[in-house]
mmCIF file of C-alpha atoms in Angstrom:
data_model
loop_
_atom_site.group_PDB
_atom_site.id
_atom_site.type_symbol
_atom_site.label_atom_id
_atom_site.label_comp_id
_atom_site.label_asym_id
_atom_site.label_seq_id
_atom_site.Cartn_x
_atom_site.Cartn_y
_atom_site.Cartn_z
ATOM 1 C CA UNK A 1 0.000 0.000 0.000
ATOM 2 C CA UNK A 2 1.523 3.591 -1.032
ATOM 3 C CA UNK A 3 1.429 6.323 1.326
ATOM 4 C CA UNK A 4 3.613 8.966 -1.011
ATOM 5 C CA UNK A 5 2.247 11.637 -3.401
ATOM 6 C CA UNK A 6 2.627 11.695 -7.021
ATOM 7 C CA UNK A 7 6.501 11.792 -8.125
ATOM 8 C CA UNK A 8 8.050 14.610 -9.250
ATOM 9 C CA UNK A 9 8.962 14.334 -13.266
ATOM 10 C CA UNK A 10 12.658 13.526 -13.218
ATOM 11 C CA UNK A 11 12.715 11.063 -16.427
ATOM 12 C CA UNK A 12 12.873 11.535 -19.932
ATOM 13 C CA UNK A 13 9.419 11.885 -21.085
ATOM 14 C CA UNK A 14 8.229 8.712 -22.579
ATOM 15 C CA UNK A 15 4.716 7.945 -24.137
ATOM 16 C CA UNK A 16 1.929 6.310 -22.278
ATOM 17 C CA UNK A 17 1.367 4.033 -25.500
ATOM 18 C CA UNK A 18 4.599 1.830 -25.502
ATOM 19 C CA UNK A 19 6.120 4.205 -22.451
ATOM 20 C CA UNK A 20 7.316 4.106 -19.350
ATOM 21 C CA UNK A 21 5.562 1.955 -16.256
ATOM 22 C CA UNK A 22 5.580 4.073 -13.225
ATOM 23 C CA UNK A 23 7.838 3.098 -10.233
ATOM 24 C CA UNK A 24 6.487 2.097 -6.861
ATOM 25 C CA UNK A 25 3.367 4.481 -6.345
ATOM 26 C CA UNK A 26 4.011 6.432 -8.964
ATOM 27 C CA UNK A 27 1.368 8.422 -9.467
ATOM 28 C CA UNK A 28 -0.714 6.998 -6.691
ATOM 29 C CA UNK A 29 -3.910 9.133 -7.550
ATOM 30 C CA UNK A 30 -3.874 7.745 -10.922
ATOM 31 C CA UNK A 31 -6.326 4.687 -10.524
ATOM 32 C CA UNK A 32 -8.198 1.991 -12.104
ATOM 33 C CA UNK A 33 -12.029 1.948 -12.420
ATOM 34 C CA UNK A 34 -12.875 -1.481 -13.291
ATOM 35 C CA UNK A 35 -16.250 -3.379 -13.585
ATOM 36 C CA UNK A 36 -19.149 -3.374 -16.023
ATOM 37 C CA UNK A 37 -16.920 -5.342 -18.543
ATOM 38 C CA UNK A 38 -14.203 -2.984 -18.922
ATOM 39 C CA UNK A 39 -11.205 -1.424 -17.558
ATOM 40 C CA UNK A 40 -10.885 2.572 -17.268
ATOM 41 C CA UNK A 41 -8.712 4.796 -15.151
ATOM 42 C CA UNK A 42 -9.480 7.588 -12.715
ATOM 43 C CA UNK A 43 -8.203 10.234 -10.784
ATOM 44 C CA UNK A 44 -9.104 10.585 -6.760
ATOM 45 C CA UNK A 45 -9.359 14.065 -6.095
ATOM 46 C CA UNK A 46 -10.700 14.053 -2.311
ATOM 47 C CA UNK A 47 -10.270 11.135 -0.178
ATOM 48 C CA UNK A 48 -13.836 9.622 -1.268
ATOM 49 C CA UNK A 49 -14.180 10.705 -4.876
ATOM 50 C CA UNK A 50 -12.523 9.714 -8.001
ATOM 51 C CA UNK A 51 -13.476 11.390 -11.157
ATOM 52 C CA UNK A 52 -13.555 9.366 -14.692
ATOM 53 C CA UNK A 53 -15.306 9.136 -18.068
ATOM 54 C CA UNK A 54 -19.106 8.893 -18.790
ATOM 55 C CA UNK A 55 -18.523 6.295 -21.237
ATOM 56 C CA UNK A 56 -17.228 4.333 -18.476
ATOM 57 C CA UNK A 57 -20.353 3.697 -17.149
ATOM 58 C CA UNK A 58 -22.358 4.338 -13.726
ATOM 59 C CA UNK A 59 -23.167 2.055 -10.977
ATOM 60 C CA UNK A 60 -20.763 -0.309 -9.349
ATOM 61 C CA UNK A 61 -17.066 -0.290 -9.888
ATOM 62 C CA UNK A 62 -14.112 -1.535 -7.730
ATOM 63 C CA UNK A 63 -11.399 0.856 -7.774
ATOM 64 C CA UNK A 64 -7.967 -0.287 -7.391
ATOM 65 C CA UNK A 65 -4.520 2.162 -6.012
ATOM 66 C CA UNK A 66 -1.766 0.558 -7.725
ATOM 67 C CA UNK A 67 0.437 0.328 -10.575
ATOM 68 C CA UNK A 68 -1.320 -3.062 -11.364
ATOM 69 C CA UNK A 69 -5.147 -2.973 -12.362
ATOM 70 C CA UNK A 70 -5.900 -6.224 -10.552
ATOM 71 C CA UNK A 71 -3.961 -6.020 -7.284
ATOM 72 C CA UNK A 72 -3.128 -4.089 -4.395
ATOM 73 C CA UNK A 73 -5.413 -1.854 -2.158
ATOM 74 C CA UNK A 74 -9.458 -1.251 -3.740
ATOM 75 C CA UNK A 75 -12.308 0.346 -2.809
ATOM 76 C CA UNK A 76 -15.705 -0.374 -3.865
ATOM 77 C CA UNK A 77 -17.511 2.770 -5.235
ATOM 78 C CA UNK A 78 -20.601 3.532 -6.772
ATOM 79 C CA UNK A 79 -19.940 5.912 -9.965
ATOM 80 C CA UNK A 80 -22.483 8.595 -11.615
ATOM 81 C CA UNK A 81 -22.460 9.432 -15.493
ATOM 82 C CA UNK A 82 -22.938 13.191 -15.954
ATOM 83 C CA UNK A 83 -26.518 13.401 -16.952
ATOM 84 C CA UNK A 84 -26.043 15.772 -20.051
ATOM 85 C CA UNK A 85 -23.630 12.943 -21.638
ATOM 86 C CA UNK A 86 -25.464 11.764 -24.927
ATOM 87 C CA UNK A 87 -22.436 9.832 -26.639
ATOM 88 C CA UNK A 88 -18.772 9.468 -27.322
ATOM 89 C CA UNK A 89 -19.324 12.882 -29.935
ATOM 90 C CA UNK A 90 -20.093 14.876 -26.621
ATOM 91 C CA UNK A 91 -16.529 14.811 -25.226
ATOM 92 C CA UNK A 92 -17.262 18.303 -23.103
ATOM 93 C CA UNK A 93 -19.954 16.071 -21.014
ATOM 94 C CA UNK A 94 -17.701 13.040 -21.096
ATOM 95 C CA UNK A 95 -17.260 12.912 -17.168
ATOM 96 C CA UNK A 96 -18.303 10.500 -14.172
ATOM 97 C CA UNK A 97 -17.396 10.455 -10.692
ATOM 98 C CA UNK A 98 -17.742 7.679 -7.952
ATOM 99 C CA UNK A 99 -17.769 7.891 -4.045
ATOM 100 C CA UNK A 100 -16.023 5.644 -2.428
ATOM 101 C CA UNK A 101 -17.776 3.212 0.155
ATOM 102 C CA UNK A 102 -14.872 4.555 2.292
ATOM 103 C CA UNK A 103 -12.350 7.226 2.836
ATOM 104 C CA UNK A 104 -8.715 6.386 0.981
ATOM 105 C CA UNK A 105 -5.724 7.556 3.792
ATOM 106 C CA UNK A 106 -3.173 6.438 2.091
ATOM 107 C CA UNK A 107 -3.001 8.136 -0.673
ATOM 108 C CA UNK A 108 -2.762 12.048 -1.119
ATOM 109 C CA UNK A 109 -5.595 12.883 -3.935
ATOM 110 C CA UNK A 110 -4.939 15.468 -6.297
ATOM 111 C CA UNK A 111 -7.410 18.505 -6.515
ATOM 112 C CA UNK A 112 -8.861 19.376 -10.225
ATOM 113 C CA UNK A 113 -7.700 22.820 -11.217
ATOM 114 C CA UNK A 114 -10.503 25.297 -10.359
ATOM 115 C CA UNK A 115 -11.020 28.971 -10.340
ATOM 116 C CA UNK A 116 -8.728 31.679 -11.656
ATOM 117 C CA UNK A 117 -6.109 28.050 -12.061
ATOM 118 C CA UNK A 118 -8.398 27.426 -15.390
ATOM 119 C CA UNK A 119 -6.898 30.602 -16.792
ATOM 120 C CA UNK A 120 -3.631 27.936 -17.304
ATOM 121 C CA UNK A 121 -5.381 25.883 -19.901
ATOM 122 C CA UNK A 122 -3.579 26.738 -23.250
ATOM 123 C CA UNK A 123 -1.824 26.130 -26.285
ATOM 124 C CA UNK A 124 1.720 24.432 -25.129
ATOM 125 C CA UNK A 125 1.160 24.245 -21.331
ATOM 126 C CA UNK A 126 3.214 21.060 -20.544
ATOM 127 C CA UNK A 127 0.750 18.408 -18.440
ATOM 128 C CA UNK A 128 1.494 14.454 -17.453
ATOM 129 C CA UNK A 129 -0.705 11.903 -18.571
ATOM 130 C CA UNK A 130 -1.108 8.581 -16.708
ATOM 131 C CA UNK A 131 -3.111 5.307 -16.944
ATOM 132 C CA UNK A 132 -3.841 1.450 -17.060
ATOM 133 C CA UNK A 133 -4.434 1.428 -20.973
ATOM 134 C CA UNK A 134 -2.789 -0.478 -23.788
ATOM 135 C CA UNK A 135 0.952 -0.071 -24.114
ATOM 136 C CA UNK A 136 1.147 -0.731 -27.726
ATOM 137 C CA UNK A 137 4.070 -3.149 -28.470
ATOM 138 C CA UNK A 138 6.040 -2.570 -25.108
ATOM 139 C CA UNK A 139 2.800 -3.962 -23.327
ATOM 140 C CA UNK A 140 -0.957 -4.436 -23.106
ATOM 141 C CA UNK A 141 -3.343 -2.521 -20.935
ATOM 142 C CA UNK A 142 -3.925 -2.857 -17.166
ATOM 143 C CA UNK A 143 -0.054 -1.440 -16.410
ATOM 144 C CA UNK A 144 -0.228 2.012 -15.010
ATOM 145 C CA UNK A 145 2.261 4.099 -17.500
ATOM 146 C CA UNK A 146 2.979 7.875 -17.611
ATOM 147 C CA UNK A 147 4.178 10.667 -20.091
ATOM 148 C CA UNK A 148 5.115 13.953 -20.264
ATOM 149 C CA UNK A 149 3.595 15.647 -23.474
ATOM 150 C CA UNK A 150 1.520 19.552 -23.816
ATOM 151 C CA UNK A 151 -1.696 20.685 -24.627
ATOM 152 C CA UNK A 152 -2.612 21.208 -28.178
ATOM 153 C CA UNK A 153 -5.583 23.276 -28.551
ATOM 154 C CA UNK A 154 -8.353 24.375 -26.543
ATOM 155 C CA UNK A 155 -11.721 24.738 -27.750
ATOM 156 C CA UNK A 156 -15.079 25.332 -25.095
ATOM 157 C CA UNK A 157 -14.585 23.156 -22.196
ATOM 158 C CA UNK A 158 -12.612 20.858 -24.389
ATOM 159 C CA UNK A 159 -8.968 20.626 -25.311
ATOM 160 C CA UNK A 160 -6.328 18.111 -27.197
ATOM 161 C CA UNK A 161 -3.568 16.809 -25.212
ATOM 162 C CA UNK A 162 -0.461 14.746 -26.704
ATOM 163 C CA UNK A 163 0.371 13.982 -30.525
ATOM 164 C CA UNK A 164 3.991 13.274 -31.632
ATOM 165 C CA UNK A 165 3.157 9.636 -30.452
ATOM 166 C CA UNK A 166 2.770 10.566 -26.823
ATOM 167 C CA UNK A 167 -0.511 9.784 -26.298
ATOM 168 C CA UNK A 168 -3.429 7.658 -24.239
ATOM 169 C CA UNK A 169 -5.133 4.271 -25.663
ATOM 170 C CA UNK A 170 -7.679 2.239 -24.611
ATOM 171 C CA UNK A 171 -8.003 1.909 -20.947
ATOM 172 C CA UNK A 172 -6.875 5.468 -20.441
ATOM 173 C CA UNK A 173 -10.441 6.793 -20.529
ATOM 174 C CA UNK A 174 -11.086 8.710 -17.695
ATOM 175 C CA UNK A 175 -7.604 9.509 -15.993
ATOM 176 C CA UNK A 176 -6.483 12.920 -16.023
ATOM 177 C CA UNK A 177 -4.074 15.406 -17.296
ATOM 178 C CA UNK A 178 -1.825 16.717 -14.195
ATOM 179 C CA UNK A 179 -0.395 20.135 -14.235
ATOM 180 C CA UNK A 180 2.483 21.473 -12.316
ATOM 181 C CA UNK A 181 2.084 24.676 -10.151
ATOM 182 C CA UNK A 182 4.460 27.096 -9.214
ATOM 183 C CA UNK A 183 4.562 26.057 -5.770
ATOM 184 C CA UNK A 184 5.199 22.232 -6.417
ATOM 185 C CA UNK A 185 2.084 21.219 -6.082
ATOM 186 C CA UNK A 186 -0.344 19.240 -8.617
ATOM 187 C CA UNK A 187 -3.558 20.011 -10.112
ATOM 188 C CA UNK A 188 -5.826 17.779 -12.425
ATOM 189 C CA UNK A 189 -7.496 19.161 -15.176
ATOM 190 C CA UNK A 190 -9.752 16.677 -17.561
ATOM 191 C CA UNK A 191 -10.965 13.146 -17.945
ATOM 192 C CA UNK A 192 -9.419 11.544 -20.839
ATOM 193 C CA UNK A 193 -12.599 11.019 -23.939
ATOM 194 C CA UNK A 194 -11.412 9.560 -27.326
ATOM 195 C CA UNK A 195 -8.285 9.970 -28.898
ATOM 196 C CA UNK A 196 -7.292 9.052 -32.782
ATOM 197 C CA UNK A 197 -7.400 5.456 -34.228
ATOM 198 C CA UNK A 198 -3.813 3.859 -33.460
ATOM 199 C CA UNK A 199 -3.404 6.137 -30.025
ATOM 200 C CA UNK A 200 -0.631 7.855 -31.469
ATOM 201 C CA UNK A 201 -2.669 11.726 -32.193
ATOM 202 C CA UNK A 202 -4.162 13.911 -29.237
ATOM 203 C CA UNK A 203 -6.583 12.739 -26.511
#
């Protein structure tokens, strides 16, 4: 069981798709939503709430806090789909979030950026992504792997993350973007949606 927060970036960044696994609880907020038929990753950002993606599904899941997405410590949770979600073409409304049937300790959660801390979101604004999905060639999905890669584009409440083959695949849905503050600190700011066919374009 971890009881660290989520590591500085010290490494070359690799891609999520064929990257890097994370080391001993890296990126311990970074977790897997599984159940329903299908493996997605979240993000706990309070001790008793992990956000993820609508097309994930509601109702039960078992949440796991490791770098494996069938071991270590879980939670069972019961997860909501946002209500205004009508498909995988509405990726603004692509967003879930589950409460925990208990309080996580041992992890520190990362908060979602809020406030005047949205006025970050641009063009070229470096970010990690993390998640269970598939690893392309180097490995298949339920391996928690990270990357360092930039925002895109921003459009609405929307924006593209990743491209030069740093990117998510499937199994990523739902885990967050992190973003560095000035003061060391993290911040998450999306839920992961679709990306483009082959996981190596923007998420």
């Amino acid at each position: 069981t971890c009881g660290c927060t989520s590591e500085p970036v010290h490494r070359p960044p690799p891609p999520v798709t064929g990257g890097m696994e994370v080391t001993a609880c890296g990126w311990p907020d970074t977790v897997a939503v599984t159940g329903g038929g299908g493996l997605c990753t979240g993000s706990l950002v309070h001790p008793q709430v992990v956000v993820s993606a609508a097309h994930c599904g509601d109702g039960d899941k078992t949440i796991r806090f490791n770098e494996d997405s069938n071991s270590g410590l879980s939670r069972q949770a019961q997860c909501t789909v946002n209500p205004e979600y009508s498909g995988t073409n509405e990726q603004g409304s692509d967003w879930a979030f589950c409460v925990l049937d208990e309080p996580v300790t041992e992890i520190q959660f990362t908060p979602p950026l809020y406030g005047c801390e949205l006025d970050m979101i641009d063009a070229g604004l470096p970010v990690v992504i993390a998640g269970f999905g598939d690893g392309g060639p180097d490995g298949s999905a339920g391996t928690k792997r990270w990357g360092m890669t930039e925002v895109v584009s921003t459009f609405g409440n929307t924006a593209n993350i990743g491209g030069a083959g740093i990117s998510t695949c499937q199994g990523d849905s739902g885990g967050s973007a992190f973003v560095a503050m000035e003061d060391g600190t993290w911040r998450a700011l999306s839920m992961t949606s679709t990306g483009l066919l082959g996981c190596e374009g923007t998420t």
